[in-house]
């Protein structure tokens, strides 16, 4: 740490954001570039950290440096702090490393007191202005430093305006403001038992302290949490000569963006007020005018501002958000920073800046936050609308949807066929609801977590979904939802926002996602740069087609169980599971085979020329059977009513089977390759269907490259046995059809033992695909739904874990296993193909890790493919930046 804690503006530069804060660094940069910036100095973020370290005390060393800088400011401005004739007035402004607009405090007009205000009145020959400035200062200082609520001061002004019969502050005279000031000083005396500080040096040191303290005010803390800004950075303080926009009609103040922050259009976008101080524009006391009006009201100022703003944009190579003030016909720039913008604007601006020759393609790629892209890929709520939020659940699948509430999947389907938009509301969803999910605009459940069926399916479909919304009391019998004292009936309209988890009453206008030409352009640049391939997880031809449109280079995971979950197939699957003898079972399997074959053909057609990875059945069989508790209830009812004995016999038999298949912990139970080992006929049927589809597709002129994937392998012997089975079926089909074809056989790595014995496993595998969802569950020993529903948020809040490991890959644990398995696998088999098919495959930080680990591809849901393409490019670029 340096002993220098105070920098005059000309001593800093834009590269010193860490030390001077964003605002200070940019004020310095603009000063040195010759822009009209009022003189001043910056107290460093280090001084703020000292302040906290010293038990909230300003050190003498610091104040000495502050007073030295103040002397220099006096010389530069030819004004004196506390002087009655020519007083120096300053603003004391917060400014942290990352911009936190409006979160911390700023005090204007500091240096005014009962005497200097007279000097200011004489000097400007404008007593009204001088007293207005003083009352603003007292109010701001009292609020920020002394903690007195604005309300007490506003009350005084409102009372006086009423007495005078005027509605605008501007209608009050100098004498009125003097009266207000008198009352203000009394308020301070009563509330603090001390007079308002008249000594400008005392005002200054107290203001500096207050700005330091505002780093830790409640809203700043919340803002940092939302935006993942570290709590230990501290804020800088800028002390700057005041310029006045409230000196009359030749003065004013405003804010402007160099481009439209919502669309990205290249146009000056902003607002201003004549005869006002900076905070008036944002605080909404008066309605500002569009910046275009400035062209008529102050043509030469407008011209100058346009020049300066484009200069700033070129200088920073990015869209700027600029504060300005006009004092008696002279323009001053008070702040510039990279402007916050929507995803759509971010993309358009970056691509436009490249075509204008202001930044390189690489810079454009690095500038876009992949997380923000999500906004562009789903319909979303119009941000300009006020919402009636009635409940909040887990944001399971992003996007927004409106429709009427329906509680039953069949009904959802029927209503949709009639052209209605519906939201399917269920305590939870099961495979049997899939058609309802497909039909509905969105899904809302009161139980279940982020991997609940509804969530997984909805994400795959790019459909809005909120899960685990426990405030909902769903009464299926009466078809009602009760939320507190609000009741929503079937047919009522609601909107769900799957990005925030908000349930909203009524219909909210939605805006379509738009893959603008700029977005497509940016993604093509990403493709030129990235090394990682990007595939999609897709289970049917429709999703496969969509994935390809979004740029997927193949399918990384086709979950065949989803083919079993189609409503017309569930009875056949149940027949297969419940079969008493081999014959019955074969009959069910032979009905399923052609269906599955057609699905595969559809997917191969959509992915003509690209690899398709097919995973054999993964979930436990009881997932395809009715719920045990429901059956018990049904049976009891039947027995009680003593009706239809034949039906109750069937139900009893079903219940027996369901009981037999019941598991204590299905996640670690009889599923994946374990099912393949004990019930080989199911896998055999699937592989047969797959290879027949390969043959028929080839005959239809389609280029197919299938990869057969065995799930949940933990021991090489499992893979060895199942590999043998696949090869046997492959040989049989080639022989029977006379058509030869190529395929590979590999495994998911989703059990730690598989990663630990990767070298052995590689001997039997042509590829590894890391199933990072299950690998995270099995490595941590967390069941995701239980963890997310019960304790994971506490872990993240208390910083036990930096992030939810189901969203951002845990590099130290799960990542180590991936790295280790990749190295070991490739030791056995040089160039072993490796990929990722968990949700992490579409998350930017995880993608950086997969890139660094040397994997070949990531696979994610179709709607995240563009995000993955961009993230993969950034991963590559970040590394080359690091190397330079
Ligand atoms: P924030 O970070 O919340 O925007 P600022 O420190 O930028 O806070 O200041 C709040 C308002 O006061 C802005 O409109 C700014 O332009 C204005 N302002 C700050 N310092 C001065 C100054 N020296 N002269 C005139 N206006 C100022
Ligand atoms: Mg500002
Ligand atoms: Mg798995």
JSON list of N, CA and C in Angstrom, two decimals, residues 1 172 181 189 242 385 442 479 512 579 659 700 740 753 770 859:
[
{"chain": "A", "resi": 1, "resn": "UNK", "atom": "N", "xyz": [0.82, -1.21, 0.00]},
{"chain": "A", "resi": 1, "resn": "UNK", "atom": "CA", "xyz": [0.00, 0.00, 0.00]},
{"chain": "A", "resi": 1, "resn": "UNK", "atom": "C", "xyz": [0.86, 1.26, 0.00]},
{"chain": "A", "resi": 172, "resn": "UNK", "atom": "N", "xyz": [-40.85, 29.41, -5.86]},
{"chain": "A", "resi": 172, "resn": "UNK", "atom": "CA", "xyz": [-40.48, 29.99, -4.56]},
{"chain": "A", "resi": 172, "resn": "UNK", "atom": "C", "xyz": [-39.36, 31.03, -4.73]},
{"chain": "A", "resi": 181, "resn": "UNK", "atom": "N", "xyz": [-34.75, 27.69, 5.06]},
{"chain": "A", "resi": 181, "resn": "UNK", "atom": "CA", "xyz": [-33.45, 27.42, 5.70]},
{"chain": "A", "resi": 181, "resn": "UNK", "atom": "C", "xyz": [-33.55, 27.57, 7.22]},
{"chain": "A", "resi": 189, "resn": "UNK", "atom": "N", "xyz": [-31.15, 21.17, 14.74]},
{"chain": "A", "resi": 189, "resn": "UNK", "atom": "CA", "xyz": [-30.91, 21.41, 16.17]},
{"chain": "A", "resi": 189, "resn": "UNK", "atom": "C", "xyz": [-31.74, 20.44, 17.03]},
{"chain": "A", "resi": 242, "resn": "UNK", "atom": "N", "xyz": [-17.86, 22.71, -7.45]},
{"chain": "A", "resi": 242, "resn": "UNK", "atom": "CA", "xyz": [-19.25, 22.71, -7.91]},
{"chain": "A", "resi": 242, "resn": "UNK", "atom": "C", "xyz": [-19.40, 23.58, -9.15]},
{"chain": "A", "resi": 385, "resn": "UNK", "atom": "N", "xyz": [-43.31, -2.58, -17.71]},
{"chain": "A", "resi": 385, "resn": "UNK", "atom": "CA", "xyz": [-44.63, -2.79, -17.13]},
{"chain": "A", "resi": 385, "resn": "UNK", "atom": "C", "xyz": [-44.51, -3.04, -15.63]},
{"chain": "A", "resi": 442, "resn": "UNK", "atom": "N", "xyz": [-46.44, -22.57, -20.06]},
{"chain": "A", "resi": 442, "resn": "UNK", "atom": "CA", "xyz": [-45.48, -22.63, -18.97]},
{"chain": "A", "resi": 442, "resn": "UNK", "atom": "C", "xyz": [-45.99, -23.54, -17.88]},
{"chain": "A", "resi": 479, "resn": "UNK", "atom": "N", "xyz": [-60.24, -27.47, -8.00]},
{"chain": "A", "resi": 479, "resn": "UNK", "atom": "CA", "xyz": [-59.53, -26.72, -9.03]},
{"chain": "A", "resi": 479, "resn": "UNK", "atom": "C", "xyz": [-59.33, -25.26, -8.63]},
{"chain": "A", "resi": 512, "resn": "UNK", "atom": "N", "xyz": [-41.08, -11.05, -27.81]},
{"chain": "A", "resi": 512, "resn": "UNK", "atom": "CA", "xyz": [-40.46, -12.23, -28.44]},
{"chain": "A", "resi": 512, "resn": "UNK", "atom": "C", "xyz": [-38.95, -12.16, -28.38]},
{"chain": "A", "resi": 579, "resn": "UNK", "atom": "N", "xyz": [-45.10, -57.32, -17.13]},
{"chain": "A", "resi": 579, "resn": "UNK", "atom": "CA", "xyz": [-45.26, -58.64, -17.75]},
{"chain": "A", "resi": 579, "resn": "UNK", "atom": "C", "xyz": [-44.93, -59.77, -16.78]},
{"chain": "A", "resi": 659, "resn": "UNK", "atom": "N", "xyz": [-44.86, -51.81, -5.32]},
{"chain": "A", "resi": 659, "resn": "UNK", "atom": "CA", "xyz": [-44.17, -52.01, -4.03]},
{"chain": "A", "resi": 659, "resn": "UNK", "atom": "C", "xyz": [-42.85, -52.74, -4.22]},
{"chain": "A", "resi": 700, "resn": "UNK", "atom": "N", "xyz": [-31.66, -44.04, -46.93]},
{"chain": "A", "resi": 700, "resn": "UNK", "atom": "CA", "xyz": [-32.35, -42.84, -47.40]},
{"chain": "A", "resi": 700, "resn": "UNK", "atom": "C", "xyz": [-31.35, -41.73, -47.75]},
{"chain": "A", "resi": 740, "resn": "UNK", "atom": "N", "xyz": [-23.61, -52.39, -43.83]},
{"chain": "A", "resi": 740, "resn": "UNK", "atom": "CA", "xyz": [-22.62, -52.20, -42.76]},
{"chain": "A", "resi": 740, "resn": "UNK", "atom": "C", "xyz": [-22.61, -50.73, -42.35]},
{"chain": "A", "resi": 753, "resn": "UNK", "atom": "N", "xyz": [-16.28, -43.43, -8.84]},
{"chain": "A", "resi": 753, "resn": "UNK", "atom": "CA", "xyz": [-15.45, -44.61, -9.09]},
{"chain": "A", "resi": 753, "resn": "UNK", "atom": "C", "xyz": [-15.07, -44.73, -10.57]},
{"chain": "A", "resi": 770, "resn": "UNK", "atom": "N", "xyz": [-18.89, -36.62, -19.62]},
{"chain": "A", "resi": 770, "resn": "UNK", "atom": "CA", "xyz": [-19.05, -36.34, -18.19]},
{"chain": "A", "resi": 770, "resn": "UNK", "atom": "C", "xyz": [-20.48, -35.87, -17.91]},
{"chain": "A", "resi": 859, "resn": "UNK", "atom": "N", "xyz": [-22.10, -30.10, -24.30]},
{"chain": "A", "resi": 859, "resn": "UNK", "atom": "CA", "xyz": [-23.44, -30.28, -24.83]},
{"chain": "A", "resi": 859, "resn": "UNK", "atom": "C", "xyz": [-24.43, -29.69, -23.83]}
]
